Amino acid sequence: MEVVYVYQRKRKEFGKQPLFADKPAELTVSVPPDPSLMKNYVERNPCHLEVQATAEKSEHEVNTESASFTNRGILHTQGGWPKDVDVTDVEHTIRYRKKIEKDEEYLKSIKALGDVMEMIVKQNNAIDIYEEYFGESTESISSGTPSAKSLNVYRDPNPVKRAASYVSWYPDDGHKIAVAYSVLQFQAMPANMSYDSYIWDIESPNAPDLALTPPSPLVCIEYNPKDPHILVGGSYNGLLSFWDTRKGSFPVDTSSLEKSHRDPVYSVQWVQSKSGSEFFSTSTDGQVLWWDIRKLTEPTETMSIDPEKNGNIVGGTVLDFETTMPTKFMIGSENGSVYMCNKKAKNPNEKITHIFPGHHGPIYALQRNPFFLKNFLTIGDWKAQIWSEDVKTPIMSTRYSDQYLTDACWSPARPSVFFTSKMDGSIDVWDYIFKQNEPTLTVQVASSPIHSIKAQEHGKILAAAARDGSTTIFSLSDGLSKIQQNEKKIFSEMLERELKREKTMEAAAREKRIKATQKRPASAIKPVGQQLEDLLRQAEDDFFSAIDDGSGKLKEEALARAAEYDAIQQQ
């Protein structure tokens, strides 16, 4: 039997043992009236006295004694048997049944109950009491101005402030958040900096609910969707650790240094599995590693991000995995491209199936739409882009922002709403059904850049982690957190329309390239070998015939100088 909780306390910390005993009421102090003191007071008239609305009770031993209650129940396995009937004896129970069934009162009771039951059955056949009259109706959404209200701010409790680099919501009801703290600037980590990250209860921002102590500062952290007590985190030095909150602040297990990443772990994602213990990670060292928390000594599978298959490894920055697609996953890279991968490929060179190039900087956010899984959102420069798996170009994009974008996520409640964070500490809320040219709402969260934003499972609350160490949660208005009537259908038609437009443009560009290739003259083909040498000799003869006076001296002198130069170079 495993001990989950252990409570320890020294006997001397309990204090002196209290000894209680019954004691009758006694008079301790008696102050007699002094008429001479009346001159110091003025009689108040009128006099108002405030009393409570409840009856006053005495505070000594004549109080009413409290009554104690107990709950008792009877477990009926085969109905209520008399005490003289042994339920375990089959023959005894059969004899008793036959005796009861011959009783006239039993027959009358059964007949009376049968009539009542027949009437109830007829009523149920006439009216379906479980019918839902308004099952398909949608809740009316307030048409007020979209807004966001700040609920709480959770600050790094350490004296040396660190950046809140990642935030993850508690999977069941979202009443807790796990925040990873680290300093991401190269060689900017103070010597006395704390390595702790924290789990916060959203109702108590004054002190963290639990501290997580990793071997190196955490860059990312994720709750296990199947077991909310389990968390996995990626460290700045490339190690992977997992925690069980029932076992304290220290990690249950940590990967070995020689088998882990060589750069900071920027993203971890849990994988769909029977055990619920598998996850994978990526780093800027260009590796994707699969792990099992039951054995973290080495990864179960490895993959190098080599899209060109020429040995030039590309660093990974973010991962995305959808549980309904157990073999597919996506990688956001440092070069601004997104790679669609298949884990069950026959050989490592075939794992990257599609490449989506489109950003000017590293991919900071990558997430599939929770309602339309073929479409995904990316952030990698000054704009956000929405993609479809069927084309290699984005089907929709936001306008370029004045500030660099740092993170983004979809709303779990509304298919057309997503959030983007910026370097100036603000968050933009985009509602593509409402308008596409500018954000529906902009909220200033902090004065420093925001590193991570995550929406609660129900879509009502949004958490934002900033570089100054603060994590802020916002409550969104109903217009932004509750799905509107026909919204899913309208946004689906919008995505399909933009997908058809991109396919048409791709087909037109492909046809144009083919026509240009067909019209290219034969002379445009690059000569090689003997043909190239003949062309160079012909060009040389034409050049000297144009500048020579017909004697050929210029050509001879040029060839002599070239031969002399070659001789000097060989020496």
XYZ file of C-alpha atoms in Angstrom:
571
model
C 0.000 0.000 0.000
C 1.490 3.337 -1.048
C 1.366 6.204 1.438
C 0.057 9.264 -0.366
C -0.027 11.847 2.455
C 2.257 12.009 5.485
C 1.646 14.593 8.220
C 4.423 15.122 10.781
C 4.620 17.486 13.733
C 6.699 17.536 16.916
C 4.894 17.056 20.210
C 6.324 20.249 21.683
C 4.722 22.308 18.866
C 1.228 21.445 20.088
C 1.646 23.605 23.228
C 0.339 22.948 26.700
C -2.316 20.279 26.992
C -5.697 21.865 27.829
C -7.573 20.313 30.766
C -11.277 21.106 30.837
C -13.577 20.601 33.823
C -17.112 21.543 34.851
C -17.221 24.617 37.089
C -20.231 26.472 38.439
C -20.800 30.132 37.626
C -19.172 32.573 40.057
C -18.994 36.324 40.488
C -15.505 37.647 39.764
C -15.927 41.447 39.756
C -18.671 43.651 41.243
C -18.640 47.424 40.704
C -21.207 49.278 42.911
C -22.925 52.398 41.497
C -21.414 55.823 42.339
C -23.944 58.725 42.113
C -21.129 61.301 42.194
C -20.051 60.278 38.731
C -23.363 61.356 37.185
C -22.128 64.931 36.749
C -19.589 63.691 34.211
C -22.325 62.478 31.876
C -25.244 64.005 29.987
C -28.446 62.094 29.598
C -29.123 61.222 25.953
C -32.685 61.713 24.837
C -33.921 60.220 22.633
C -31.917 57.013 23.006
C -31.741 54.497 20.133
C -30.667 50.952 20.859
C -29.703 48.541 18.107
C -30.403 44.844 18.610
C -29.920 41.734 16.543
C -32.837 40.062 14.828
C -32.104 36.765 16.562
C -32.843 35.739 20.104
C -30.093 36.377 22.637
C -28.543 33.344 24.227
C -26.596 32.965 27.405
C -22.905 32.116 27.325
C -22.654 29.830 30.317
C -23.538 26.261 31.208
C -27.322 26.693 30.992
C -27.105 26.709 27.190
C -29.225 24.170 25.360
C -27.380 20.902 24.931
C -26.598 20.048 21.316
C -28.196 16.944 19.910
C -26.025 14.371 18.155
C -27.304 12.561 15.064
C -26.237 9.332 13.398
C -27.002 7.954 9.950
C -28.023 4.326 9.741
C -29.090 2.329 6.738
C -30.121 -1.156 5.741
C -28.725 -2.961 2.711
C -31.507 -4.874 0.925
C -30.127 -7.440 -1.480
C -33.441 -9.234 -2.198
C -36.053 -7.048 -0.578
C -37.102 -6.795 3.072
C -37.048 -10.304 4.586
C -38.437 -11.104 8.048
C -35.953 -11.916 10.781
C -37.004 -15.559 10.907
C -36.072 -16.110 7.243
C -32.491 -17.055 6.424
C -31.678 -15.234 3.164
C -28.674 -17.425 2.477
C -30.807 -20.601 2.531
C -32.385 -20.997 -0.929
C -34.968 -23.590 0.131
C -36.067 -21.457 3.072
C -36.676 -18.408 0.850
C -38.590 -20.506 -1.734
C -40.912 -21.886 0.932
C -41.565 -18.406 2.272
C -42.358 -17.081 -1.240
C -44.887 -19.858 -1.871
C -46.496 -19.140 1.494
C -46.878 -15.425 0.707
C -48.166 -15.999 -2.824
C -51.065 -18.072 -1.462
C -52.116 -15.277 0.882
C -55.292 -13.406 -0.207
C -53.904 -10.031 0.941
C -50.907 -10.515 -1.329
C -53.188 -11.060 -4.323
C -55.233 -7.959 -3.504
C -52.053 -5.838 -3.187
C -50.693 -7.072 -6.510
C -53.995 -6.334 -8.260
C -54.152 -2.818 -6.781
C -50.554 -2.088 -7.786
C -51.189 -3.504 -11.264
C -54.050 -1.085 -11.865
C -51.887 1.872 -10.821
C -49.004 0.693 -13.017
C -51.310 0.240 -16.010
C -52.555 3.810 -15.639
C -48.991 5.167 -15.443
C -47.940 3.202 -18.547
C -50.902 4.630 -20.476
C -49.935 8.141 -19.397
C -46.353 7.635 -20.582
C -47.586 6.345 -23.920
C -49.817 9.409 -24.301
C -47.222 12.025 -23.276
C -43.436 11.678 -23.514
C -42.248 13.208 -20.242
C -38.627 13.170 -21.463
C -39.282 15.099 -24.676
C -37.085 18.189 -25.146
C -39.106 20.956 -26.727
C -36.235 23.453 -27.074
C -33.241 21.159 -27.504
C -32.066 22.705 -30.783
C -32.496 26.307 -29.695
C -29.318 28.266 -28.951
C -28.860 30.596 -26.077
C -29.257 34.224 -27.028
C -25.979 36.113 -26.993
C -25.767 39.595 -25.656
C -25.133 42.145 -28.383
C -23.092 44.345 -26.062
C -19.572 45.557 -26.699
C -16.936 42.783 -26.413
C -14.941 43.180 -23.215
C -12.453 41.444 -20.931
C -12.241 41.864 -17.173
C -9.055 41.240 -15.206
C -9.654 38.713 -12.413
C -6.277 38.094 -10.748
C -2.556 38.655 -11.189
C -0.027 36.056 -10.008
C 3.517 37.393 -9.541
C 6.793 35.570 -9.149
C 7.287 35.398 -5.335
C 11.098 35.265 -5.574
C 13.255 38.366 -5.006
C 15.061 37.787 -8.320
C 12.256 38.163 -10.856
C 12.115 35.797 -13.819
C 9.995 35.642 -16.949
C 6.805 33.595 -16.885
C 7.609 31.602 -20.013
C 4.694 29.160 -20.225
C 1.257 28.547 -18.714
C -0.894 25.390 -18.639
C -4.472 24.975 -17.373
C -5.669 22.260 -14.989
C -7.509 19.816 -17.316
C -10.706 19.026 -15.369
C -12.347 22.276 -14.286
C -9.558 24.805 -14.811
C -9.345 25.971 -11.195
C -5.523 25.870 -11.237
C -2.737 26.987 -13.558
C 0.847 25.758 -13.802
C 3.350 28.488 -14.705
C 6.946 27.878 -15.806
C 9.519 30.535 -14.866
C 12.928 30.994 -16.527
C 15.303 33.557 -18.016
C 15.457 32.902 -21.757
C 18.144 35.450 -22.647
C 21.486 33.815 -23.394
C 23.888 33.899 -20.394
C 21.627 36.364 -18.554
C 20.742 34.029 -15.683
C 21.734 35.469 -12.247
C 23.822 33.292 -9.969
C 21.338 33.329 -7.072
C 18.202 32.822 -9.166
C 15.576 30.340 -7.986
C 14.743 27.395 -10.254
C 11.201 26.912 -8.886
C 8.054 27.023 -10.967
C 4.606 27.162 -9.385
C 1.046 25.873 -9.472
C -1.461 28.580 -8.602
C -5.057 28.312 -7.457
C -6.923 30.948 -9.461
C -8.853 32.013 -6.346
C -5.741 32.742 -4.223
C -3.144 34.928 -5.961
C -1.224 35.745 -2.771
C 0.690 32.468 -2.468
C 1.259 29.540 -4.855
C -0.536 26.272 -4.215
C 2.591 24.173 -4.870
C 6.195 24.798 -5.868
C 7.838 22.608 -8.514
C 11.614 22.292 -8.116
C 13.327 21.183 -11.358
C 17.060 20.556 -11.909
C 17.114 23.530 -14.315
C 14.626 26.393 -14.892
C 11.512 25.241 -16.750
C 10.834 26.684 -20.197
C 7.560 24.799 -20.804
C 5.131 22.732 -18.745
C 2.006 20.707 -19.535
C -0.689 18.962 -17.491
C -1.537 15.357 -18.363
C -5.086 15.481 -19.824
C -5.857 12.005 -18.436
C -4.425 12.490 -14.931
C -4.474 16.069 -13.581
C -1.972 15.170 -10.849
C 0.761 14.509 -13.440
C 2.777 17.299 -15.101
C 5.738 17.190 -17.461
C 8.208 20.025 -17.983
C 11.055 20.864 -20.332
C 14.118 22.558 -18.825
C 16.553 25.188 -20.047
C 19.419 22.654 -20.118
C 17.420 20.166 -22.239
C 16.241 17.786 -19.487
C 12.686 16.444 -19.214
C 11.057 15.923 -15.785
C 7.653 14.854 -14.562
C 5.878 15.566 -11.291
C 3.101 13.916 -9.318
C 1.537 16.671 -7.199
C 0.536 14.068 -4.599
C 4.214 13.319 -3.954
C 5.531 16.822 -3.370
C 7.584 19.485 -5.099
C 10.455 17.420 -6.441
C 10.230 15.540 -9.751
C 9.420 11.849 -9.632
C 11.867 11.166 -12.463
C 14.170 13.130 -14.791
C 15.751 12.155 -18.092
C 19.477 11.543 -18.326
C 21.622 14.398 -19.619
C 23.321 12.418 -22.387
C 19.977 11.169 -23.798
C 18.141 14.520 -23.618
C 18.082 17.635 -25.772
C 21.169 19.807 -26.185
C 19.213 23.094 -26.233
C 16.284 24.439 -24.176
C 13.087 22.403 -24.545
C 10.577 24.844 -25.992
C 7.558 22.548 -26.350
C 6.162 19.300 -24.918
C 2.883 17.593 -25.856
C 1.108 14.558 -24.403
C 0.345 11.772 -26.887
C -2.783 9.655 -27.165
C -1.961 6.258 -25.622
C -3.619 3.532 -23.559
C -1.374 4.164 -20.569
C -1.681 7.958 -20.738
C 2.019 8.224 -19.897
C 3.601 9.090 -23.261
C 4.627 12.509 -24.554
C 7.071 14.039 -27.023
C 9.281 17.115 -27.010
C 11.246 19.355 -29.358
C 14.102 21.796 -29.055
C 16.215 24.116 -31.169
C 18.805 21.319 -31.402
C 16.664 19.923 -34.249
C 15.433 16.796 -32.464
C 11.964 15.460 -31.678
C 12.043 12.878 -28.885
C 9.250 10.576 -27.688
C 9.180 9.617 -23.989
C 7.339 7.431 -21.494
C 7.214 8.718 -17.897
C 7.441 5.128 -16.660
C 11.003 5.024 -18.046
C 12.671 8.396 -18.604
C 16.207 7.034 -18.832
C 16.084 7.272 -22.635
C 13.579 8.272 -25.327
C 11.442 5.580 -26.920
C 11.874 7.120 -30.381
C 13.885 9.944 -31.966
C 13.559 12.076 -35.082
C 15.767 14.723 -36.647
C 14.088 17.700 -38.339
C 15.748 17.431 -41.764
C 13.176 18.663 -44.315
C 15.596 18.758 -47.269
C 17.066 15.318 -46.390
C 20.593 16.662 -46.844
C 21.812 16.694 -43.243
C 20.935 20.360 -42.590
C 19.001 20.085 -39.317
C 16.368 22.739 -38.506
C 15.571 23.684 -34.910
C 12.071 23.035 -33.573
C 10.178 25.630 -31.531
C 6.622 24.351 -31.059
C 4.625 21.116 -31.399
C 0.975 20.347 -32.060
C -0.775 17.004 -31.599
C -4.456 16.172 -32.053
C -5.783 13.129 -30.170
C -8.161 12.201 -33.006
C -5.155 11.890 -35.366
C -2.819 9.579 -33.410
C -0.198 9.232 -36.162
C -0.073 12.872 -37.321
C 1.716 15.745 -35.660
C 3.058 19.163 -36.674
C 6.326 20.949 -35.907
C 6.957 24.690 -36.000
C 10.577 25.501 -36.806
C 13.149 28.272 -36.457
C 13.166 29.023 -40.198
C 9.470 29.996 -40.264
C 8.146 26.772 -41.789
C 5.614 24.275 -40.459
C 6.236 20.566 -41.048
C 3.402 18.050 -41.220
C 4.715 14.686 -40.057
C 3.611 11.060 -39.922
C 4.981 9.049 -37.022
C 4.226 5.688 -38.679
C 6.270 6.366 -41.821
C 8.232 3.430 -43.243
C 11.610 5.162 -42.918
C 12.863 8.361 -41.215
C 13.177 10.253 -44.517
C 9.425 9.937 -45.123
C 8.252 11.226 -41.732
C 7.960 14.836 -42.990
C 5.083 14.650 -45.472
C 4.265 18.347 -46.120
C 6.086 21.660 -45.716
C 4.213 24.937 -45.198
C 6.618 27.913 -45.580
C 5.167 31.292 -44.749
C 6.703 33.280 -41.858
C 9.730 35.554 -41.660
C 10.793 34.366 -38.196
C 10.591 31.349 -35.872
C 7.176 29.800 -35.353
C 6.040 30.759 -31.839
C 2.474 29.365 -31.968
C 0.929 26.405 -33.805
C -2.530 25.039 -33.039
C -5.309 23.269 -34.909
C -8.799 24.726 -34.819
C -10.748 22.638 -32.242
C -13.843 22.671 -34.495
C -12.195 22.285 -37.945
C -9.142 20.062 -37.521
C -7.866 20.546 -41.097
C -7.226 24.219 -40.377
C -4.493 25.485 -38.082
C -3.191 28.815 -36.799
C 0.443 29.980 -36.813
C 2.441 32.923 -35.464
C 5.975 33.692 -36.628
C 6.398 37.402 -37.361
C 4.129 40.463 -37.396
C 0.963 38.645 -38.495
C -1.131 35.554 -37.775
C -1.987 33.083 -40.536
C -4.711 30.453 -40.909
C -3.804 27.429 -43.027
C -5.466 24.385 -44.538
C -3.778 21.014 -44.981
C -4.857 20.928 -48.643
C -2.780 23.915 -49.841
C 0.737 25.125 -49.078
C -0.171 28.798 -48.763
C -2.204 30.459 -45.987
C -5.889 30.869 -46.759
C -6.338 33.845 -44.392
C -3.978 36.287 -42.668
C -4.253 39.219 -40.314
C -2.797 42.564 -41.293
C 0.780 43.332 -40.302
C 1.021 44.625 -36.741
C 3.315 47.375 -35.493
C 4.553 44.987 -32.796
C 6.057 41.519 -33.180
C 3.617 38.739 -32.278
C 4.704 36.308 -29.556
C 1.922 33.715 -29.132
C -1.596 32.774 -30.233
C -4.358 30.289 -29.465
C -7.869 29.429 -30.620
C -10.943 29.901 -28.440
C -12.227 26.481 -27.260
C -15.807 27.804 -27.246
C -16.077 29.716 -30.554
C -14.637 28.437 -33.860
C -14.053 31.901 -35.386
C -12.316 33.542 -32.396
C -8.581 33.443 -31.678
C -6.181 35.442 -29.516
C -2.739 36.893 -30.313
C -0.182 38.436 -27.940
C 2.406 41.084 -28.800
C 5.763 42.437 -27.665
C 4.202 45.567 -26.153
C 2.302 43.481 -23.573
C -1.141 43.613 -25.218
C -3.540 40.910 -26.416
C -5.680 41.149 -29.559
C -8.972 39.268 -29.758
C -9.951 38.436 -33.350
C -13.492 37.479 -34.350
C -13.362 36.628 -38.056
C -17.120 36.511 -38.428
C -17.393 40.048 -37.068
C -14.455 41.599 -38.938
C -11.155 40.491 -40.501
C -9.199 43.720 -40.978
C -8.657 44.598 -37.320
C -9.054 42.948 -33.908
C -12.421 43.016 -32.187
C -10.815 43.856 -28.827
C -7.346 44.850 -27.609
C -6.426 44.427 -23.936
C -3.265 45.863 -22.371
C -2.004 43.182 -19.991
C 1.488 44.239 -18.954
C 4.271 46.668 -19.792
C 6.605 43.839 -20.861
C 6.314 41.276 -23.696
C 3.895 38.389 -23.258
C 5.445 34.945 -23.628
C 2.438 32.614 -23.459
C -1.361 32.791 -23.639
C -3.756 29.897 -23.024
C -7.564 29.764 -22.919
C -9.442 27.748 -20.314
C -11.237 24.620 -21.526
C -14.644 26.335 -21.375
C -13.356 29.432 -23.213
C -14.477 31.900 -20.547
C -11.086 32.699 -18.977
C -7.789 33.573 -20.678
C -4.356 33.384 -18.993
C -1.339 35.441 -20.133
C 2.245 35.011 -18.874
C 4.595 38.015 -19.270
C 8.354 38.605 -19.180
C 8.146 40.603 -15.934
C 7.087 37.417 -14.083
C 3.376 38.221 -13.847
C 0.564 35.923 -14.982
C -2.823 37.570 -15.527
C -6.180 35.864 -16.033
C -9.102 37.577 -17.762
C -12.794 36.847 -17.872
C -14.193 37.311 -21.367
C -17.663 38.657 -22.085
C -20.426 36.307 -23.249
C -20.127 37.605 -26.791
C -16.567 36.243 -26.974
C -17.022 33.024 -24.978
C -20.389 31.611 -26.123
C -21.002 30.240 -29.588
C -23.444 32.225 -31.685
C -26.269 30.964 -33.833
C -25.058 29.344 -37.086
C -21.492 30.462 -36.314
C -19.990 27.062 -37.070
C -21.746 26.874 -40.425
C -20.820 30.437 -41.410
C -17.144 30.032 -40.499
C -16.991 26.650 -42.262
C -18.310 28.254 -45.457
C -15.760 31.061 -45.078
C -12.888 28.560 -44.779
C -14.140 26.553 -47.767
C -14.461 29.703 -49.882
C -10.920 30.830 -49.084
C -9.587 27.300 -49.696
C -11.173 27.214 -53.172
C -9.702 30.642 -53.938
C -6.182 29.501 -52.956
C -6.531 26.308 -54.999
C -7.613 28.343 -58.032
C -4.665 30.699 -57.647
C -2.236 27.776 -57.250
C -3.608 26.122 -60.413
C -3.284 29.384 -62.361
C 0.311 29.888 -61.191
C 1.190 26.288 -62.084
C -0.266 26.672 -65.566
C 1.641 29.904 -66.067
C 4.937 28.238 -65.132
C 4.277 25.373 -67.525
C 3.559 27.758 -70.401
C 6.699 29.770 -69.649
C 8.770 26.577 -69.749
C 7.268 25.533 -73.068
C 7.905 28.957 -74.643
C 11.552 29.050 -73.528
C 13.876 28.903 -76.613
C 16.426 26.170 -77.027
C 19.252 28.709 -76.583
C 18.020 29.358 -73.045
C 19.100 25.866 -72.039
C 22.469 25.962 -70.267
C 25.252 24.394 -72.368
C 27.570 21.857 -70.760
C 30.705 19.908 -71.701
C 32.135 20.313 -75.192
C 29.284 22.598 -76.202
C 30.231 25.031 -73.433
C 33.910 25.003 -74.453
C 33.027 25.696 -78.095
C 30.837 28.629 -77.108
C 33.601 30.113 -74.907
C 36.151 29.759 -77.727
C 33.758 31.376 -80.203
C 33.098 34.286 -77.812
C 36.833 34.762 -77.312
C 37.494 34.869 -81.069
C 34.655 37.336 -81.605
C 36.008 39.573 -78.849
C 39.539 39.780 -80.237
C 38.312 40.217 -83.821
C 36.296 43.209 -82.652
C 39.222 44.974 -80.907
C 42.127 43.764 -83.101
C 43.339 45.626 -86.196
C 43.607 42.402 -88.174
C 47.247 41.531 -87.366
C 46.390 39.224 -84.410
C 49.019 40.788 -82.144
C 46.531 41.687 -79.350
C 45.346 38.099 -79.113
C 48.900 36.724 -79.033
C 49.920 39.220 -76.320
C 46.839 38.386 -74.239
C 47.496 34.668 -74.505
C 51.172 35.206 -73.560
C 50.228 37.207 -70.464
C 47.720 34.507 -69.454
C 50.375 31.790 -69.818
C 52.889 33.844 -67.792
C 50.309 34.380 -65.027
C 49.553 30.634 -64.888
C 53.262 29.875 -64.561
C 53.643 32.299 -61.658
C 50.643 30.767 -59.893
C 52.083 27.258 -60.265
C 55.393 28.335 -58.692
